[in-house]
Structure formats: structure tokens, C-alpha cells
Coordinates of N, CA and C in Angstrom, one line a residue:
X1 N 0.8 -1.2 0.0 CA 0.0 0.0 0.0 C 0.9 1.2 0.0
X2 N 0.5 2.4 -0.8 CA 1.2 3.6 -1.2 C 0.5 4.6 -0.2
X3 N 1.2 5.1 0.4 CA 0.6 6.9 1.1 C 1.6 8.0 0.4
X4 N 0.4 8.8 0.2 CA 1.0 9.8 -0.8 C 1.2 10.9 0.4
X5 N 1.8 12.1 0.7 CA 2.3 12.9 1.6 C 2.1 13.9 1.0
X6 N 1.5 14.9 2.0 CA 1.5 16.8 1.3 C 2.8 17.2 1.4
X7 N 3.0 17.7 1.2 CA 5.0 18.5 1.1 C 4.9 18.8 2.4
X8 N 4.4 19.6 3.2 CA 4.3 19.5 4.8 C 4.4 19.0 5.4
X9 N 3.6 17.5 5.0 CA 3.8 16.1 6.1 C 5.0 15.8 5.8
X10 N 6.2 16.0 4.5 CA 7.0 15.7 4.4 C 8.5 15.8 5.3
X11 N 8.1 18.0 5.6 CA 8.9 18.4 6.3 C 8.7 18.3 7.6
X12 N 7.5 18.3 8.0 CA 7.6 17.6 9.4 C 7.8 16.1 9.9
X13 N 7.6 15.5 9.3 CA 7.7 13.9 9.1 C 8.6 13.8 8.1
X14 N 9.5 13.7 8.3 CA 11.0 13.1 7.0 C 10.9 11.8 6.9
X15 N 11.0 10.8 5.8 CA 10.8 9.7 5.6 C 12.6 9.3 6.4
X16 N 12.0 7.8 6.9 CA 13.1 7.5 8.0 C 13.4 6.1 7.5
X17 N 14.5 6.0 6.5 CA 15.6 4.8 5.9 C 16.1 4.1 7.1
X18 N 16.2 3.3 7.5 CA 16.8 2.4 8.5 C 18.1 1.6 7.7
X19 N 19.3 1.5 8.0 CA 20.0 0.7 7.7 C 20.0 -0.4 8.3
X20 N 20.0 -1.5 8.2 CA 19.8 -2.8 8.7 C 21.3 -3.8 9.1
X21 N 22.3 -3.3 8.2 CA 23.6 -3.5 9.0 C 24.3 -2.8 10.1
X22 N 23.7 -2.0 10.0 CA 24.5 -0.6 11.1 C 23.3 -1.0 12.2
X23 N 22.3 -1.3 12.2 CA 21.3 -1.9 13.4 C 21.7 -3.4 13.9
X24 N 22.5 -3.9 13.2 CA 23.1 -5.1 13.6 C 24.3 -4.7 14.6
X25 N 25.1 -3.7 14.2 CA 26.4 -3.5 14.6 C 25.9 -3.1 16.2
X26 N 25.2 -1.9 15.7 CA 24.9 -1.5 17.1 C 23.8 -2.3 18.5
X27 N 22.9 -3.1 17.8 CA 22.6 -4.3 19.0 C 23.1 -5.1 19.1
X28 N 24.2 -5.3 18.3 CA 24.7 -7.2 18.5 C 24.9 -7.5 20.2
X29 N 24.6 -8.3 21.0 CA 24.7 -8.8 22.1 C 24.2 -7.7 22.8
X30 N 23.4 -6.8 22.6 CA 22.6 -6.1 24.0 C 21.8 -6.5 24.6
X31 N 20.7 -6.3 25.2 CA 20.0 -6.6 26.5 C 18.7 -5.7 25.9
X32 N 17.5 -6.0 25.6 CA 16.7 -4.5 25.1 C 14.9 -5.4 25.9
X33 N 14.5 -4.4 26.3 CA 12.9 -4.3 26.7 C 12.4 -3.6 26.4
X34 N 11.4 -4.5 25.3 CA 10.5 -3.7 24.6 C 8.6 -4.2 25.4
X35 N 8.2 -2.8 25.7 CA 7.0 -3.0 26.6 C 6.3 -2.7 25.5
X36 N 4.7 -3.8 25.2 CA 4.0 -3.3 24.3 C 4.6 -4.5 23.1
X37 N 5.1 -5.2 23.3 CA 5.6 -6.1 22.4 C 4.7 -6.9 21.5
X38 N 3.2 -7.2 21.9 CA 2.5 -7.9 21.8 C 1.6 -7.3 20.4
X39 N 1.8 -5.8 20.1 CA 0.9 -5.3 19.5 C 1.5 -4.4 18.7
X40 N 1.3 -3.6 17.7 CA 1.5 -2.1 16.9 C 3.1 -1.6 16.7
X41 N 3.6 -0.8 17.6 CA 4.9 -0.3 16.7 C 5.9 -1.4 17.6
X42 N 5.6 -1.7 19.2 CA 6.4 -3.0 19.6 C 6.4 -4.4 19.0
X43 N 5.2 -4.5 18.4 CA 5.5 -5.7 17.7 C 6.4 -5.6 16.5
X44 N 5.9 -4.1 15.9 CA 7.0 -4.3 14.2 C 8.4 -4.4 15.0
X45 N 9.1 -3.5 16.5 CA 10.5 -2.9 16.3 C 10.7 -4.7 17.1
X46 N 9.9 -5.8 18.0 CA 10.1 -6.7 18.1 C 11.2 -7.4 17.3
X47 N 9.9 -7.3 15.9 CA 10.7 -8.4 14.6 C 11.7 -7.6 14.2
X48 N 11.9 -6.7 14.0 CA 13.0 -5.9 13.3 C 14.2 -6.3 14.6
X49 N 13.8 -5.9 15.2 CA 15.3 -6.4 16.2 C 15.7 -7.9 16.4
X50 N 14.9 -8.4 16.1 CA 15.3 -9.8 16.5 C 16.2 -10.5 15.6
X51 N 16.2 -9.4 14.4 CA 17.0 -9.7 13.3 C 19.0 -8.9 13.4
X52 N 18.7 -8.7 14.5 CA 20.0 -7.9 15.1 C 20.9 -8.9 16.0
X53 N 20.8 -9.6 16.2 CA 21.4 -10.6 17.1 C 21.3 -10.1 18.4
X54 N 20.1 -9.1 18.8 CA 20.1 -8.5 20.3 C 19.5 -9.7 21.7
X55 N 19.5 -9.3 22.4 CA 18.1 -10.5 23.3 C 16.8 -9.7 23.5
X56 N 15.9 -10.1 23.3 CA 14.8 -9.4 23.6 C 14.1 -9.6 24.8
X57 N 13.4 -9.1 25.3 CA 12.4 -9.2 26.9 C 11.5 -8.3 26.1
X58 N 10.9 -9.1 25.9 CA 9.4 -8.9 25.3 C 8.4 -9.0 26.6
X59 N 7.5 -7.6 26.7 CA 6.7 -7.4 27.2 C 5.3 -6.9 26.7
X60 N 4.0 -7.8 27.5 CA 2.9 -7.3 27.0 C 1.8 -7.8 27.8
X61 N 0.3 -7.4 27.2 CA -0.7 -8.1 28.0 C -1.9 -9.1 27.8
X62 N -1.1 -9.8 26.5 CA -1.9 -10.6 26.1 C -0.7 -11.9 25.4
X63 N -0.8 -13.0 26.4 CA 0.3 -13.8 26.6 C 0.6 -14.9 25.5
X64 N -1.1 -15.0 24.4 CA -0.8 -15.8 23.2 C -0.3 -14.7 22.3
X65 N -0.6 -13.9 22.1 CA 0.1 -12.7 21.1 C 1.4 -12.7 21.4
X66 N 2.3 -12.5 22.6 CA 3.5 -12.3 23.0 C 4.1 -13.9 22.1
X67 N 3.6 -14.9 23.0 CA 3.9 -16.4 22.0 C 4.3 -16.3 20.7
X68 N 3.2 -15.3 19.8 CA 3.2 -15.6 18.3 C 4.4 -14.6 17.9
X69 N 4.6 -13.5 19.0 CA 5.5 -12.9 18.1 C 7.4 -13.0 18.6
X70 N 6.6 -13.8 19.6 CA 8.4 -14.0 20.0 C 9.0 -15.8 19.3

């Protein structure tokens, strides 16, 4: 799905590139707790990190959700 942006939303909202090796470098072996794990931006930065070699402590309040995403 495409979202199109007013030039406004743009300057206030800058589109945000993630590098995915430089996110590796910098969690490799950390310790990270993410509250809200179970649902919406904790669940995306969940999967995204778990692709970092970091440890996660996944937190939330619904314990088959937490299951599916850990």
C-alpha cells in the first residue's frame, strides 16, 4: 500500500531509511525491553530487532500474542 504525503507532512515527518547493517552492529549482544511487544509499533520494532542478534524481553498483556511474536 502507497501513502501519498503533502510536502508539509513531508517536512515535518522526514521519511526514515533504516540501515539494517549498522542496526546489527549496534545491538549485537545487548539486553533491550521492549513494553507493548504484543501489539502495533512494539510488535514491528520486536521483529525488526530480533533480526540484530540482540536478546529481547518482550513485554505485553496478552500472553498468546507475545507467543506468536516471540
Amino acid at each position: 500500500m502507497s501513502h501519498r504525503y503533502s510536502f508539509l507532512d513531508w517536512l515535518i515527518f522526514p521519511p526514515v531509511r533504516l540501515n539494517r547493517s549498522r542496526l546489527k552492529e549496534k545491538f549485537k549482544d545487548k539486553t533491550i525491553l521492549i513494553t507493548g511487544a504484543s501489539y502495533g509499533i512494539g510488535e514491528a520494532l520486536s521483529l525488526m530487532l530480533a533480526e540484530t542478534g540482540a536478546r529481547l524481553i518482550l513485554v505485553g498483556r496478552t500472553v498468546e500474542k507475545l507467543e506468536q511474536v516471540k
